[in-house]
Tab-separated table of C-alpha atoms in Angstrom:
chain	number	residue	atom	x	y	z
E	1194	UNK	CA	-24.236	-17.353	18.155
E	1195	UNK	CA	-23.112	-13.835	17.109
E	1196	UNK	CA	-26.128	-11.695	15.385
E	1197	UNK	CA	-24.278	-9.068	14.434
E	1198	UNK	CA	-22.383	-10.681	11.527
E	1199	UNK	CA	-23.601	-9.662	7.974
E	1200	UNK	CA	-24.050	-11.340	4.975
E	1201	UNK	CA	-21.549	-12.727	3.473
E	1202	UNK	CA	-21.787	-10.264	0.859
E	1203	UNK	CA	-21.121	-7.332	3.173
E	1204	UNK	CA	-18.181	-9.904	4.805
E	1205	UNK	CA	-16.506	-10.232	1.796
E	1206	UNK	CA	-16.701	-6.524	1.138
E	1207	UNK	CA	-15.612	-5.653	4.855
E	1208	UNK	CA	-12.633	-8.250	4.895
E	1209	UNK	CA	-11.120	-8.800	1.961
E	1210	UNK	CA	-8.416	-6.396	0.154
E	1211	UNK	CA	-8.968	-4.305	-2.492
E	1212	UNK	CA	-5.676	-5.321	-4.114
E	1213	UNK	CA	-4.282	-9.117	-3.502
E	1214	UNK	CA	-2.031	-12.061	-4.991
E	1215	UNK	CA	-4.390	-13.919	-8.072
E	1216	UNK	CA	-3.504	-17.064	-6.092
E	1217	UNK	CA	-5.370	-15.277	-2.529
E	1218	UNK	CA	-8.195	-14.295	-5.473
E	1219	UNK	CA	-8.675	-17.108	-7.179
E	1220	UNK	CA	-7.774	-20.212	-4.842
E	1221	UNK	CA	-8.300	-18.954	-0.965
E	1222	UNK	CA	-10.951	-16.144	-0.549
E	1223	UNK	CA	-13.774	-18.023	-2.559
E	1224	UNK	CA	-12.728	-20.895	1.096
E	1225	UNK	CA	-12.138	-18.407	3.160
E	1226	UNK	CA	-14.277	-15.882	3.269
E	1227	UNK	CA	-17.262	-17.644	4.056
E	1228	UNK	CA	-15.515	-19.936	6.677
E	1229	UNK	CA	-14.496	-16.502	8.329
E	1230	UNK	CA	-18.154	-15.888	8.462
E	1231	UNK	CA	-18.972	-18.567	10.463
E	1232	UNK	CA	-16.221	-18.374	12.396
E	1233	UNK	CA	-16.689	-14.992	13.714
E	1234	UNK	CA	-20.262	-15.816	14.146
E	1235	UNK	CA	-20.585	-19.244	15.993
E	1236	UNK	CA	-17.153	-19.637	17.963
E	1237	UNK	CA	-15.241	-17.285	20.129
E	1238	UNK	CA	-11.423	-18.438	18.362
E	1239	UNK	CA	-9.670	-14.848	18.348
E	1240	UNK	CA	-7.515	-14.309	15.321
E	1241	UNK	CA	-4.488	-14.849	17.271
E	1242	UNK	CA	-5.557	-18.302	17.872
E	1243	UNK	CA	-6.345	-18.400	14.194
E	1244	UNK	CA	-2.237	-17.729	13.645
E	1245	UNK	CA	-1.105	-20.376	15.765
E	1246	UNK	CA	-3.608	-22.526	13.887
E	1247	UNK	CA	-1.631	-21.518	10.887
E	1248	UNK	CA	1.482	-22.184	11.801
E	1249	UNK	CA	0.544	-25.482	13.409
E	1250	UNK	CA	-0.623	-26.699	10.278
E	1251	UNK	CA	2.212	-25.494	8.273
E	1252	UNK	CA	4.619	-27.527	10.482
E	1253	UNK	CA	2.431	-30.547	9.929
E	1254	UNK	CA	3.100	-29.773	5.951
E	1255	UNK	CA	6.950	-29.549	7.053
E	1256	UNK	CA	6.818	-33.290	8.965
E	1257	UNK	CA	5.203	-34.370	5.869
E	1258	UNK	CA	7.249	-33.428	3.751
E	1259	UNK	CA	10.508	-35.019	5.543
E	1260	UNK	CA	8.824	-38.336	4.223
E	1261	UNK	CA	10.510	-37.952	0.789
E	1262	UNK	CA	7.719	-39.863	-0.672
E	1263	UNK	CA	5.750	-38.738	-3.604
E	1264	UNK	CA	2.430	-39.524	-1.830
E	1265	UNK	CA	3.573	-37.848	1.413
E	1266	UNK	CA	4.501	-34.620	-1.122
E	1267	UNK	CA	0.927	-34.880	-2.050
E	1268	UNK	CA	-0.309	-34.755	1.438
E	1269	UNK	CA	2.326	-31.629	2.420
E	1270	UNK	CA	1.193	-29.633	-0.259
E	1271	UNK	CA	-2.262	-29.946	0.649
E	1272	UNK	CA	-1.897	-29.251	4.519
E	1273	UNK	CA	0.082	-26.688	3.234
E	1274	UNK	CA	-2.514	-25.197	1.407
E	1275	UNK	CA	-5.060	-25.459	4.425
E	1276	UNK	CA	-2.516	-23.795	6.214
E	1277	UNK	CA	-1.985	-20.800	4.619
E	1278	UNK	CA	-5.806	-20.621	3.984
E	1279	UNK	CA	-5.923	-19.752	7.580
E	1280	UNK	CA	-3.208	-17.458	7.668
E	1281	UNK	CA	-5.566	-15.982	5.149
E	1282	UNK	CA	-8.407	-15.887	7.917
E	1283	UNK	CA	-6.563	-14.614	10.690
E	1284	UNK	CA	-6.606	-10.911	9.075
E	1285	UNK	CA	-9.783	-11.464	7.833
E	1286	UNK	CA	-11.227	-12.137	11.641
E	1287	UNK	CA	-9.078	-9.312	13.047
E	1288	UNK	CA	-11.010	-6.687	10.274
E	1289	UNK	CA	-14.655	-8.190	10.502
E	1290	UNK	CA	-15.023	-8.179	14.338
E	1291	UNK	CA	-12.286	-5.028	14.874
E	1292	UNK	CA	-9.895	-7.746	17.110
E	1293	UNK	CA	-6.841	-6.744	15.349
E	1294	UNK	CA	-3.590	-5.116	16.967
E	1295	UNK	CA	-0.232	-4.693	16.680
E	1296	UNK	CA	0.328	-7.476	18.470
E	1297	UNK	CA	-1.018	-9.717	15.976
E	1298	UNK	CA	0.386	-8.462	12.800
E	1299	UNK	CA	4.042	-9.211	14.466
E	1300	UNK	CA	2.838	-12.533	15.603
E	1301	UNK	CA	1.198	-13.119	11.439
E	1302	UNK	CA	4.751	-12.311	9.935
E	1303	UNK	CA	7.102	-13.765	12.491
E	1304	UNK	CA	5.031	-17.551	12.056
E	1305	UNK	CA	5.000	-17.278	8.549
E	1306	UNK	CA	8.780	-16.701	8.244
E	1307	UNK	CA	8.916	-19.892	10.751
E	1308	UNK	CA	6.708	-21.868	8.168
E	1309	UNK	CA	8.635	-21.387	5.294
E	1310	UNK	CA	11.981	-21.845	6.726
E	1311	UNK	CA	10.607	-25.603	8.394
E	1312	UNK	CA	9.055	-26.345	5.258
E	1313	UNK	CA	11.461	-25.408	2.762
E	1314	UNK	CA	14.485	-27.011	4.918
E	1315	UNK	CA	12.280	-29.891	5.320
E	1316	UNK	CA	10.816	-30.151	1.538
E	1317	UNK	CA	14.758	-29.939	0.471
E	1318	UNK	CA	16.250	-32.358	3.502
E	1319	UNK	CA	13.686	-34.908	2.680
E	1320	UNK	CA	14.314	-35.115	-1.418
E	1321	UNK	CA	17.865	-35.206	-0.495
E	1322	UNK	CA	17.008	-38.031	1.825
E	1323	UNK	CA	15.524	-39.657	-1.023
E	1324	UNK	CA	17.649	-38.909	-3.531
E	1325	UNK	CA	21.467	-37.908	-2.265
E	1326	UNK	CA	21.207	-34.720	-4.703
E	1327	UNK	CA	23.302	-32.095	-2.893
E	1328	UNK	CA	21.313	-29.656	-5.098
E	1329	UNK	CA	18.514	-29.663	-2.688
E	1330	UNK	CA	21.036	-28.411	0.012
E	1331	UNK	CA	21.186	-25.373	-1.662
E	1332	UNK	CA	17.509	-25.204	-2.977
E	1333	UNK	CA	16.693	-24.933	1.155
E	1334	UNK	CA	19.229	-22.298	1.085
E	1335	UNK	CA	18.247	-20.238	-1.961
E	1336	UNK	CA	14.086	-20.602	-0.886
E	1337	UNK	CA	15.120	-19.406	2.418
E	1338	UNK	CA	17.156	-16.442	1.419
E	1339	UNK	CA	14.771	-15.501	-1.221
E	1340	UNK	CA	11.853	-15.181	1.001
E	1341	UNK	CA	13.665	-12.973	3.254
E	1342	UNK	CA	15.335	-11.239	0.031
E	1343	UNK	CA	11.822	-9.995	-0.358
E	1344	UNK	CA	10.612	-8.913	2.367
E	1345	UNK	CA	13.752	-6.713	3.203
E	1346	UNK	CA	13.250	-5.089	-0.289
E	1347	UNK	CA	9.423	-4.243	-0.122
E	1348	UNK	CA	10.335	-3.136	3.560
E	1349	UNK	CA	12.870	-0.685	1.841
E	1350	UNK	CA	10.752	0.562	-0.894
E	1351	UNK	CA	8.215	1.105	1.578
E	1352	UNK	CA	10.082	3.455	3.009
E	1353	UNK	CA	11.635	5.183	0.557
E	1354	UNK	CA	8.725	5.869	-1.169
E	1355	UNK	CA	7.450	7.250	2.041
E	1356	UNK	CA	10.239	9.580	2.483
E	1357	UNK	CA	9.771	10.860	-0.848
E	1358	UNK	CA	6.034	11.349	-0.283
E	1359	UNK	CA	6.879	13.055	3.525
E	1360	UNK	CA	9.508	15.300	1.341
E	1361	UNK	CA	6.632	16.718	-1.398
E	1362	UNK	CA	4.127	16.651	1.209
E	1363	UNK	CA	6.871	19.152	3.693
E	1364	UNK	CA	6.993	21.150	-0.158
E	1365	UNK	CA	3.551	21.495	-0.857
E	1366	UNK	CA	2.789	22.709	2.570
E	1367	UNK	CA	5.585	25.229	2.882
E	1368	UNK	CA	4.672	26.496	-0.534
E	1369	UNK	CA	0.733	27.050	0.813
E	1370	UNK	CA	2.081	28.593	3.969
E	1371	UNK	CA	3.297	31.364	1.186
E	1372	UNK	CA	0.703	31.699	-0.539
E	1373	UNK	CA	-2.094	31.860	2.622
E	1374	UNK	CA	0.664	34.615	3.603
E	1375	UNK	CA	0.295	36.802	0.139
E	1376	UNK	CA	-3.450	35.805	0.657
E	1377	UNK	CA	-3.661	38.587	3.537
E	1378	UNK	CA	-3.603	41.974	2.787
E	1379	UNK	CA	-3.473	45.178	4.733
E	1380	UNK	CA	-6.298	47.926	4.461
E	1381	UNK	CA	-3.417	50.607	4.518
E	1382	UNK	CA	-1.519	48.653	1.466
E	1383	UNK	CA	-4.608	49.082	-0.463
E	1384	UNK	CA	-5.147	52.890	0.331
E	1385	UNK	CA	-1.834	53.572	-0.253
E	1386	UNK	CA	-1.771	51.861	-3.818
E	1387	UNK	CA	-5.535	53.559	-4.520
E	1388	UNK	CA	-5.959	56.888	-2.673
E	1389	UNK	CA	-9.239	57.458	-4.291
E	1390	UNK	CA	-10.971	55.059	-2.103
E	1391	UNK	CA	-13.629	56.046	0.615
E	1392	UNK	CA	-13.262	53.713	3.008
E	1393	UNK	CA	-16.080	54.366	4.861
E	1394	UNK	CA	-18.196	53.635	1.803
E	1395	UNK	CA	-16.636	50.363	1.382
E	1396	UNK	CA	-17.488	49.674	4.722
E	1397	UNK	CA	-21.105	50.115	4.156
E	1398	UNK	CA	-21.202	48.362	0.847
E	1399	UNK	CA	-19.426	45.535	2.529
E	1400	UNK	CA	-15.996	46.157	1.117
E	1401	UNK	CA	-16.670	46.807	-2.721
E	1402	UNK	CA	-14.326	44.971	-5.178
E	1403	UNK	CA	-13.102	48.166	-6.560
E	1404	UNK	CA	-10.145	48.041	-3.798
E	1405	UNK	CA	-7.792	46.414	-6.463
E	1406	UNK	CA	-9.230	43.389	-7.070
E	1407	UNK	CA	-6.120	41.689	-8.617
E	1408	UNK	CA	-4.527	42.048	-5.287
E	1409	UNK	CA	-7.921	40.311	-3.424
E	1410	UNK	CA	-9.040	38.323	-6.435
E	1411	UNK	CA	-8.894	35.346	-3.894
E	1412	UNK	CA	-11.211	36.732	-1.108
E	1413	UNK	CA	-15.093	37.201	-2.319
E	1414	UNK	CA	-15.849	38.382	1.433
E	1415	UNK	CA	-13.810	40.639	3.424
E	1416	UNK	CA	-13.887	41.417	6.903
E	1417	UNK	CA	-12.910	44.666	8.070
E	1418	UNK	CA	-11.649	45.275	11.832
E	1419	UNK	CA	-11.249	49.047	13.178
E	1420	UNK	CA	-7.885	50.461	12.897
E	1421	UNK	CA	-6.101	52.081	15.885
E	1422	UNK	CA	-2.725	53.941	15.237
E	1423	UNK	CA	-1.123	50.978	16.950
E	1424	UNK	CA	-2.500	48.106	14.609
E	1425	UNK	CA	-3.363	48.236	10.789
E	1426	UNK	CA	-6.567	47.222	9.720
E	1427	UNK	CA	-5.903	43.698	8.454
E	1428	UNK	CA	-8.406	42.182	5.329
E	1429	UNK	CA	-9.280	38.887	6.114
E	1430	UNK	CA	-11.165	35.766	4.447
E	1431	UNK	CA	-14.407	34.175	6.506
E	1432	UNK	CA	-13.555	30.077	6.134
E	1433	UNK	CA	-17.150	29.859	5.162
E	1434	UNK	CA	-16.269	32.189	2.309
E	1435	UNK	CA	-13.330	31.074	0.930
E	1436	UNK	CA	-12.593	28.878	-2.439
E	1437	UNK	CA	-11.726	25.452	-2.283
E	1438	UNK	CA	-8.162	24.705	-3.391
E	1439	UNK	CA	-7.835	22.370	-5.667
E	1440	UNK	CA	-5.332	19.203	-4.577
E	1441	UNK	CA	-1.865	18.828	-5.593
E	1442	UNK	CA	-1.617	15.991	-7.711
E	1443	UNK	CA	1.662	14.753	-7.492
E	1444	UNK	CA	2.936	11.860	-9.635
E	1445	UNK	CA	5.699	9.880	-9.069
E	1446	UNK	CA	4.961	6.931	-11.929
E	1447	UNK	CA	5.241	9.393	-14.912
E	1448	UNK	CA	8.030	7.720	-16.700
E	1449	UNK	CA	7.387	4.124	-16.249
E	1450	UNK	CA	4.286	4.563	-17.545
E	1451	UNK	CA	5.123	6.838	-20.235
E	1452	UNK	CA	7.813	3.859	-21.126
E	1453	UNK	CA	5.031	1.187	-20.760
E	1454	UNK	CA	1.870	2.747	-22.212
E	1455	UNK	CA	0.418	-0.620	-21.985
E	1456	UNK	CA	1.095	-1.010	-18.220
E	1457	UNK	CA	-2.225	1.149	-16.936
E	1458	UNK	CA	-4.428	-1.214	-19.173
E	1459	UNK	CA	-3.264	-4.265	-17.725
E	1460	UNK	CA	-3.391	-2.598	-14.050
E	1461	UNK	CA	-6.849	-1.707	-14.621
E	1462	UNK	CA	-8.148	-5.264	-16.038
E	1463	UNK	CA	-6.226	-6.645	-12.858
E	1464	UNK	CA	-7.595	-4.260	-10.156
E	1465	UNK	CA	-11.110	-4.687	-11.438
E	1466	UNK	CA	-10.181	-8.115	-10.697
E	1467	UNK	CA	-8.992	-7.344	-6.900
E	1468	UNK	CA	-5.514	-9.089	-8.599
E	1469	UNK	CA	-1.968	-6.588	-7.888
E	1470	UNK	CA	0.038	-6.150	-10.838
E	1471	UNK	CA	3.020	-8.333	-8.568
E	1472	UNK	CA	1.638	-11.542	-10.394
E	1473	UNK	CA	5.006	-13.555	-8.697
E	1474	UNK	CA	4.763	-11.766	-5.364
E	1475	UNK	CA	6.297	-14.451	-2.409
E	1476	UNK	CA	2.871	-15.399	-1.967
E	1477	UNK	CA	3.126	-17.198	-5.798
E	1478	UNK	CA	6.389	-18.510	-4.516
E	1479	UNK	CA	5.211	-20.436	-1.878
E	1480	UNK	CA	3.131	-21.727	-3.362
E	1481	UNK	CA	5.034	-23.131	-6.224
E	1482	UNK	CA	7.573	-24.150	-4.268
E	1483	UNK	CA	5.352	-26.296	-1.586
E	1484	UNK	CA	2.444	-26.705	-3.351
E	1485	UNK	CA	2.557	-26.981	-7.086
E	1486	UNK	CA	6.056	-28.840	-7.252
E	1487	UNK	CA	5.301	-31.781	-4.631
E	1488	UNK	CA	2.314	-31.689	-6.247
E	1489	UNK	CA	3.663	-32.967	-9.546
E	1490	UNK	CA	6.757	-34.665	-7.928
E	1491	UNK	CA	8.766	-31.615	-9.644
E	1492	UNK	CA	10.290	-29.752	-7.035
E	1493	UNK	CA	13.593	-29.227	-8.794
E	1494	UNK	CA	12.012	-27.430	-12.046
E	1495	UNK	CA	9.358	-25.642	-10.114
E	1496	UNK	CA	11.349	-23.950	-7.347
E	1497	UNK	CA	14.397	-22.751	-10.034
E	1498	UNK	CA	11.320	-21.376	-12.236
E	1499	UNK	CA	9.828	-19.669	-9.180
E	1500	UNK	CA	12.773	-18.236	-8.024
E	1501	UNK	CA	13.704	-16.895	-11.392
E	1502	UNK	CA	10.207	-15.316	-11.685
E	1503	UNK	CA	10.741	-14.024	-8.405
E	1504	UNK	CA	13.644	-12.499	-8.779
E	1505	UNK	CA	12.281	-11.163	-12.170
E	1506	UNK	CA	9.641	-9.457	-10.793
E	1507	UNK	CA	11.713	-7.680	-7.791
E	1508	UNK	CA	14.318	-6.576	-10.370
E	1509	UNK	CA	11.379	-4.865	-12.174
E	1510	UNK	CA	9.886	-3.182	-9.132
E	1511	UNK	CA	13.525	-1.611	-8.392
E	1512	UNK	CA	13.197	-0.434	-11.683
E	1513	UNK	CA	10.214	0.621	-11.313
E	1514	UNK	CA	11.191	2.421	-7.954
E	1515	UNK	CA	14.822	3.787	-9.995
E	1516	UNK	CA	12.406	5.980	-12.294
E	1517	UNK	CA	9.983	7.138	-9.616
E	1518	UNK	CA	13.053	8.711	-8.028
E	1519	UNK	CA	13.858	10.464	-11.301
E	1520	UNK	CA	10.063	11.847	-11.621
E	1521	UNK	CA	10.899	13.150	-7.542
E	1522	UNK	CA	14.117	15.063	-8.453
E	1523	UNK	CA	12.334	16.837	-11.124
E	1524	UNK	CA	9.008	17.606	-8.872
E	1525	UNK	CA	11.777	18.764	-6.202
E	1526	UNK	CA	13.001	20.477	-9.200
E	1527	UNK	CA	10.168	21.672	-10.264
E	1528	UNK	CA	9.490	23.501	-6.614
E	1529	UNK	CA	12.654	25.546	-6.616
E	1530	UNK	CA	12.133	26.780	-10.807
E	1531	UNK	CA	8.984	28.149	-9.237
E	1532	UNK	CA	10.236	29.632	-6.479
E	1533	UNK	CA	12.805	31.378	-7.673
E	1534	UNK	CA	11.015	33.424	-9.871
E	1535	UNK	CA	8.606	34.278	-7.018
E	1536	UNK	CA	11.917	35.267	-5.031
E	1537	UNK	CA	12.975	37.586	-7.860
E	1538	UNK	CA	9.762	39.308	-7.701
């Protein structure tokens, strides 16, 4: 047995996320957590092993439900359940005893795509086994596609926000590279603007702000070297000695939340809940769709009210994404108004 492992205060702490799904919240880290505890501190399973566990499970759930029966429902949604409750632990393992890779992360997502494709075409095939309703053909079909829908579009949004945020960043730092440029003066720039200046005074007196200080208002300690006829005698900043700069504070959200002023009060109630503001992310969808509707012998209702809530809540986080570009055209804007007047000086 492991001694190593903390309390299962400091567990949950280490392993779960800041931000998750209110179902992962509510319904699988008050399970898994601890059993990720005890896992990583009495067995040797690696968190790979944990993932085929997963996805073992999950294809039980599918064999169950090919059974049609409402009882058999009953016992799919529940392995299905247990199922994802370790895909839950897999990451979990990975974070408290540093075992993660790449590796594993593919391996995570490829078996969960697996999962829901055997379980939704098996959910669907055996209702329509039960029932001859063609409609469940294309329930499989729309479940399917959905669950892929979503994944392509946070993949996307991923990356164009990142491009935006690589854009500002390749801004901000070709803006500082001007200004650590105007930051450096020249000793014979300074004579030349103020020829009453003893230089060999300021040397003793360690460079005395009197040498135009509006030109050097950013340098509290200056360095002096020796001129030669060949090199000018260049005024530098010590790192030690220079200000802090304050961050850029970029933000991309500005309209959306100046259109939803309620928005940041309901993030904020949610985050200090660890609950994302995606309350019908895919994770929500599965589980209405394999655990809540065979639950209640509804799978019909429950998967077209999942899938509309779904598609809902994608629609809004295009929109969403549709007025964070407009908020990064005017802070691209907003870099060339204030260079141009520099430029004209």
């Amino acid at each position: 047995m492991r001694r190593d492992i903390p309390p299962l205060a400091e567990v949950r702490r280490l392993t779960q996320k800041k931000r998750d799904a209110w179902w992962t919240v509510l319904l699988v880290d008050p399970v898994a957590t601890p059993l990720v505890r005890q896992t990583a501190m009495r067995t040797r399973i690696t968190p790979n092993q944990i993932t085929w566990g997963a996805l073992l499970l999950g294809l039980v759930s599918a064999a169950c439900f090919t059974q049609g029966d409402w009882r058999w429902l009953v016992a799919g949604a529940v392995v299905y359940h247990l199922s994802f409750i370790l895909d839950c632990m897999d990451g979990k393992v990975a974070r408290l005893t540093g075992q993660g890779s790449v590796f594993g992360a593919w391996l995570d997502y490829i078996f969960d795509r697996i999962r829901v494709m055997a379980c939704a075409v098996a959910l669907m095939g055996g209702q329509y086994h039960r029932t001859g309703d063609t409609f469940y053909i294309w329930l499989a079909a729309g479940v399917v596609a959905l669950d892929g829908l979503r994944y392509i579009n946070s993949l996307e949004i991923f990356k164009t926000r990142h491009t935006m945020r690589k854009q500002i960043k390749a801004r901000i730092r070709a803006a500082r590279r001007a200004e650590d440029t105007a930051e450096v003066a020249f000793m014979e720039d300074l004579l030349r603007d103020n020829p009453e200046a003893d230089i060999e005074q300021d040397i003793q007196q360690d460079v005395q702000q009197n040498l135009q200080q509006d030109r050097v208002e950013a340098m509290e300690v200056v360095a002096v070297a020796e001129a030669t006829e060949s090199a000018p005698v260049l005024v530098t900043v010590p790192a030690s000695k220079r200000r802090k700069k304050k961050a850029d504070v970029i933000d991309l959200q500005r309209e959306f939340r100046s259109r939803f002023p309620g928005y940041l009060r309901a993030r904020s109630y949610l985050l200090r809940h660890r609950v994302r503001t995606h309350l019908i992310s895919g994770i929500e969808f599965q589980m209405g769709v394999f655990i809540v509707g065979p639950l209640f012998d509804a799978v019909i209702p429950v998967t077209v009210v999942s899938a509309v809530l779904l598609l809902l809540f994608e629609l809004a986080i295009v929109y969403k994404l549709l007025l964070s570009t407009r908020d990064f055209a005017r802070t691209l804007d907003s870099f060339e108004t204030t260079k141009t007047p520099a430029a004209a000086a």
